[in-house]
JSON list of C-alpha atoms in Angstrom, two decimals:
[
{"chain": "T", "resi": 19, "resn": "UNK", "atom": "CA", "xyz": [5.84, -33.03, 119.08]},
{"chain": "T", "resi": 20, "resn": "UNK", "atom": "CA", "xyz": [7.56, -29.98, 119.48]},
{"chain": "T", "resi": 21, "resn": "UNK", "atom": "CA", "xyz": [8.97, -28.66, 122.85]},
{"chain": "T", "resi": 22, "resn": "UNK", "atom": "CA", "xyz": [6.99, -26.10, 124.62]},
{"chain": "T", "resi": 23, "resn": "UNK", "atom": "CA", "xyz": [7.90, -22.40, 124.71]},
{"chain": "T", "resi": 24, "resn": "UNK", "atom": "CA", "xyz": [9.54, -21.61, 128.12]},
{"chain": "T", "resi": 25, "resn": "UNK", "atom": "CA", "xyz": [10.90, -18.45, 129.51]},
{"chain": "T", "resi": 26, "resn": "UNK", "atom": "CA", "xyz": [14.46, -17.45, 129.13]},
{"chain": "T", "resi": 27, "resn": "UNK", "atom": "CA", "xyz": [17.03, -15.21, 130.60]},
{"chain": "T", "resi": 28, "resn": "UNK", "atom": "CA", "xyz": [16.82, -11.71, 128.87]},
{"chain": "T", "resi": 29, "resn": "UNK", "atom": "CA", "xyz": [20.82, -11.66, 128.30]},
{"chain": "T", "resi": 30, "resn": "UNK", "atom": "CA", "xyz": [19.98, -14.22, 125.60]},
{"chain": "T", "resi": 31, "resn": "UNK", "atom": "CA", "xyz": [17.03, -12.43, 123.88]},
{"chain": "T", "resi": 32, "resn": "UNK", "atom": "CA", "xyz": [17.56, -11.64, 120.57]},
{"chain": "T", "resi": 33, "resn": "UNK", "atom": "CA", "xyz": [18.49, -8.17, 119.44]},
{"chain": "T", "resi": 34, "resn": "UNK", "atom": "CA", "xyz": [17.90, -8.23, 115.89]},
{"chain": "T", "resi": 35, "resn": "UNK", "atom": "CA", "xyz": [14.21, -6.42, 115.60]},
{"chain": "T", "resi": 36, "resn": "UNK", "atom": "CA", "xyz": [12.37, -9.64, 115.81]},
{"chain": "T", "resi": 37, "resn": "UNK", "atom": "CA", "xyz": [9.15, -9.70, 118.21]},
{"chain": "T", "resi": 38, "resn": "UNK", "atom": "CA", "xyz": [9.30, -11.42, 121.25]},
{"chain": "T", "resi": 39, "resn": "UNK", "atom": "CA", "xyz": [7.27, -11.82, 124.52]},
{"chain": "T", "resi": 40, "resn": "UNK", "atom": "CA", "xyz": [8.79, -10.38, 127.80]},
{"chain": "T", "resi": 41, "resn": "UNK", "atom": "CA", "xyz": [7.84, -10.65, 131.41]},
{"chain": "T", "resi": 42, "resn": "UNK", "atom": "CA", "xyz": [7.84, -7.15, 132.64]},
{"chain": "T", "resi": 43, "resn": "UNK", "atom": "CA", "xyz": [8.60, -7.27, 136.69]},
{"chain": "T", "resi": 44, "resn": "UNK", "atom": "CA", "xyz": [5.73, -5.98, 138.65]},
{"chain": "T", "resi": 45, "resn": "UNK", "atom": "CA", "xyz": [6.24, -2.36, 140.08]},
{"chain": "T", "resi": 46, "resn": "UNK", "atom": "CA", "xyz": [4.14, 0.62, 141.97]},
{"chain": "T", "resi": 47, "resn": "UNK", "atom": "CA", "xyz": [2.01, 0.98, 138.66]},
{"chain": "T", "resi": 48, "resn": "UNK", "atom": "CA", "xyz": [0.68, -2.85, 138.86]},
{"chain": "T", "resi": 49, "resn": "UNK", "atom": "CA", "xyz": [1.68, -6.92, 138.81]},
{"chain": "T", "resi": 50, "resn": "UNK", "atom": "CA", "xyz": [3.82, -8.51, 136.48]},
{"chain": "T", "resi": 51, "resn": "UNK", "atom": "CA", "xyz": [2.28, -8.54, 132.87]},
{"chain": "T", "resi": 52, "resn": "UNK", "atom": "CA", "xyz": [3.49, -10.05, 129.23]},
{"chain": "T", "resi": 53, "resn": "UNK", "atom": "CA", "xyz": [4.21, -7.83, 126.63]},
{"chain": "T", "resi": 54, "resn": "UNK", "atom": "CA", "xyz": [5.33, -8.17, 122.78]},
{"chain": "T", "resi": 55, "resn": "UNK", "atom": "CA", "xyz": [8.55, -6.24, 122.59]},
{"chain": "T", "resi": 56, "resn": "UNK", "atom": "CA", "xyz": [11.60, -6.23, 120.15]},
{"chain": "T", "resi": 57, "resn": "UNK", "atom": "CA", "xyz": [14.75, -4.27, 120.16]},
{"chain": "T", "resi": 58, "resn": "UNK", "atom": "CA", "xyz": [15.26, -0.97, 118.62]},
{"chain": "T", "resi": 59, "resn": "UNK", "atom": "CA", "xyz": [18.48, 0.23, 117.36]},
{"chain": "T", "resi": 60, "resn": "UNK", "atom": "CA", "xyz": [17.40, 3.83, 117.82]},
{"chain": "T", "resi": 61, "resn": "UNK", "atom": "CA", "xyz": [16.02, 6.25, 115.29]},
{"chain": "T", "resi": 62, "resn": "UNK", "atom": "CA", "xyz": [14.51, 9.64, 115.31]},
{"chain": "T", "resi": 63, "resn": "UNK", "atom": "CA", "xyz": [11.78, 8.66, 117.97]},
{"chain": "T", "resi": 64, "resn": "UNK", "atom": "CA", "xyz": [13.59, 7.18, 120.20]},
{"chain": "T", "resi": 65, "resn": "UNK", "atom": "CA", "xyz": [17.27, 5.74, 121.59]},
{"chain": "T", "resi": 66, "resn": "UNK", "atom": "CA", "xyz": [18.62, 2.32, 121.41]},
{"chain": "T", "resi": 67, "resn": "UNK", "atom": "CA", "xyz": [16.39, -0.26, 123.64]},
{"chain": "T", "resi": 68, "resn": "UNK", "atom": "CA", "xyz": [13.30, -2.46, 124.32]},
{"chain": "T", "resi": 69, "resn": "UNK", "atom": "CA", "xyz": [10.10, -1.06, 122.77]},
{"chain": "T", "resi": 70, "resn": "UNK", "atom": "CA", "xyz": [6.69, -2.41, 123.07]},
{"chain": "T", "resi": 71, "resn": "UNK", "atom": "CA", "xyz": [5.51, -4.00, 120.12]},
{"chain": "T", "resi": 72, "resn": "UNK", "atom": "CA", "xyz": [2.58, -1.58, 119.38]},
{"chain": "T", "resi": 73, "resn": "UNK", "atom": "CA", "xyz": [4.81, 1.53, 119.82]},
{"chain": "T", "resi": 74, "resn": "UNK", "atom": "CA", "xyz": [4.04, 3.89, 117.00]},
{"chain": "T", "resi": 75, "resn": "UNK", "atom": "CA", "xyz": [6.15, 7.67, 115.77]},
{"chain": "T", "resi": 76, "resn": "UNK", "atom": "CA", "xyz": [4.92, 9.89, 118.77]},
{"chain": "T", "resi": 77, "resn": "UNK", "atom": "CA", "xyz": [4.17, 7.28, 121.19]},
{"chain": "T", "resi": 78, "resn": "UNK", "atom": "CA", "xyz": [7.17, 5.17, 121.72]},
{"chain": "T", "resi": 79, "resn": "UNK", "atom": "CA", "xyz": [6.67, 2.74, 124.76]},
{"chain": "T", "resi": 80, "resn": "UNK", "atom": "CA", "xyz": [10.28, 1.67, 126.04]},
{"chain": "T", "resi": 81, "resn": "UNK", "atom": "CA", "xyz": [11.30, -0.60, 128.67]},
{"chain": "T", "resi": 82, "resn": "UNK", "atom": "CA", "xyz": [14.71, -0.12, 130.37]},
{"chain": "T", "resi": 83, "resn": "UNK", "atom": "CA", "xyz": [16.51, -3.58, 131.07]},
{"chain": "T", "resi": 84, "resn": "UNK", "atom": "CA", "xyz": [15.88, -3.78, 134.50]},
{"chain": "T", "resi": 85, "resn": "UNK", "atom": "CA", "xyz": [11.85, -3.90, 133.89]},
{"chain": "T", "resi": 86, "resn": "UNK", "atom": "CA", "xyz": [12.07, -6.93, 131.74]},
{"chain": "T", "resi": 87, "resn": "UNK", "atom": "CA", "xyz": [12.48, -10.01, 133.68]},
{"chain": "T", "resi": 88, "resn": "UNK", "atom": "CA", "xyz": [12.67, -12.64, 130.99]},
{"chain": "T", "resi": 89, "resn": "UNK", "atom": "CA", "xyz": [11.39, -13.56, 127.12]},
{"chain": "T", "resi": 90, "resn": "UNK", "atom": "CA", "xyz": [10.37, -16.27, 125.16]},
{"chain": "T", "resi": 91, "resn": "UNK", "atom": "CA", "xyz": [9.93, -16.31, 121.14]},
{"chain": "T", "resi": 92, "resn": "UNK", "atom": "CA", "xyz": [6.81, -15.71, 119.43]},
{"chain": "T", "resi": 93, "resn": "UNK", "atom": "CA", "xyz": [4.45, -19.01, 119.49]},
{"chain": "T", "resi": 94, "resn": "UNK", "atom": "CA", "xyz": [3.94, -20.31, 115.92]},
{"chain": "T", "resi": 95, "resn": "UNK", "atom": "CA", "xyz": [0.14, -19.62, 116.13]},
{"chain": "T", "resi": 96, "resn": "UNK", "atom": "CA", "xyz": [-1.97, -16.37, 116.08]},
{"chain": "T", "resi": 97, "resn": "UNK", "atom": "CA", "xyz": [-1.17, -14.58, 119.02]},
{"chain": "T", "resi": 98, "resn": "UNK", "atom": "CA", "xyz": [-3.81, -12.23, 120.62]},
{"chain": "T", "resi": 99, "resn": "UNK", "atom": "CA", "xyz": [-4.15, -11.13, 124.16]},
{"chain": "T", "resi": 100, "resn": "UNK", "atom": "CA", "xyz": [-6.43, -13.90, 125.45]},
{"chain": "T", "resi": 101, "resn": "UNK", "atom": "CA", "xyz": [-3.94, -16.18, 124.48]},
{"chain": "T", "resi": 102, "resn": "UNK", "atom": "CA", "xyz": [-0.72, -14.72, 126.14]},
{"chain": "T", "resi": 103, "resn": "UNK", "atom": "CA", "xyz": [1.01, -16.60, 128.61]},
{"chain": "T", "resi": 104, "resn": "UNK", "atom": "CA", "xyz": [1.18, -16.09, 132.23]},
{"chain": "T", "resi": 105, "resn": "UNK", "atom": "CA", "xyz": [4.08, -13.74, 133.58]},
{"chain": "T", "resi": 106, "resn": "UNK", "atom": "CA", "xyz": [6.93, -15.48, 135.16]},
{"chain": "T", "resi": 107, "resn": "UNK", "atom": "CA", "xyz": [6.19, -15.11, 138.76]},
{"chain": "T", "resi": 108, "resn": "UNK", "atom": "CA", "xyz": [9.29, -17.15, 139.62]},
{"chain": "T", "resi": 109, "resn": "UNK", "atom": "CA", "xyz": [11.92, -15.35, 142.03]},
{"chain": "T", "resi": 110, "resn": "UNK", "atom": "CA", "xyz": [14.85, -17.42, 141.44]},
{"chain": "T", "resi": 111, "resn": "UNK", "atom": "CA", "xyz": [16.66, -16.89, 137.90]},
{"chain": "T", "resi": 112, "resn": "UNK", "atom": "CA", "xyz": [17.84, -20.32, 138.16]},
{"chain": "T", "resi": 113, "resn": "UNK", "atom": "CA", "xyz": [14.58, -21.66, 137.26]},
{"chain": "T", "resi": 114, "resn": "UNK", "atom": "CA", "xyz": [14.43, -20.15, 134.05]},
{"chain": "T", "resi": 115, "resn": "UNK", "atom": "CA", "xyz": [15.41, -22.01, 130.74]},
{"chain": "T", "resi": 116, "resn": "UNK", "atom": "CA", "xyz": [14.48, -25.45, 132.38]},
{"chain": "T", "resi": 117, "resn": "UNK", "atom": "CA", "xyz": [17.29, -25.39, 134.93]},
{"chain": "T", "resi": 118, "resn": "UNK", "atom": "CA", "xyz": [15.28, -25.41, 137.85]},
{"chain": "T", "resi": 119, "resn": "UNK", "atom": "CA", "xyz": [13.42, -28.42, 139.26]}
]
């Protein structure tokens, strides 16, 4: 049986344009949430950085590094909003990557 997916530090997130799941930190605008994102090397629509996967020309949704708490690879099954994992709610980054108890 495959090892279950788990949240990982953003420092290890792939910056090759592949789509990943990210936990967005809670803010004044709302609670923590999960989104599908990818790293963009920058283009005529925006600079280098993390973008929401549903971005489109003229409507780029960019995330600043501090907004993103952690990431996990895309599950192998088809993903839709109803099957998104729960956002990472832990406060201690030591708990990520299975290093916590």
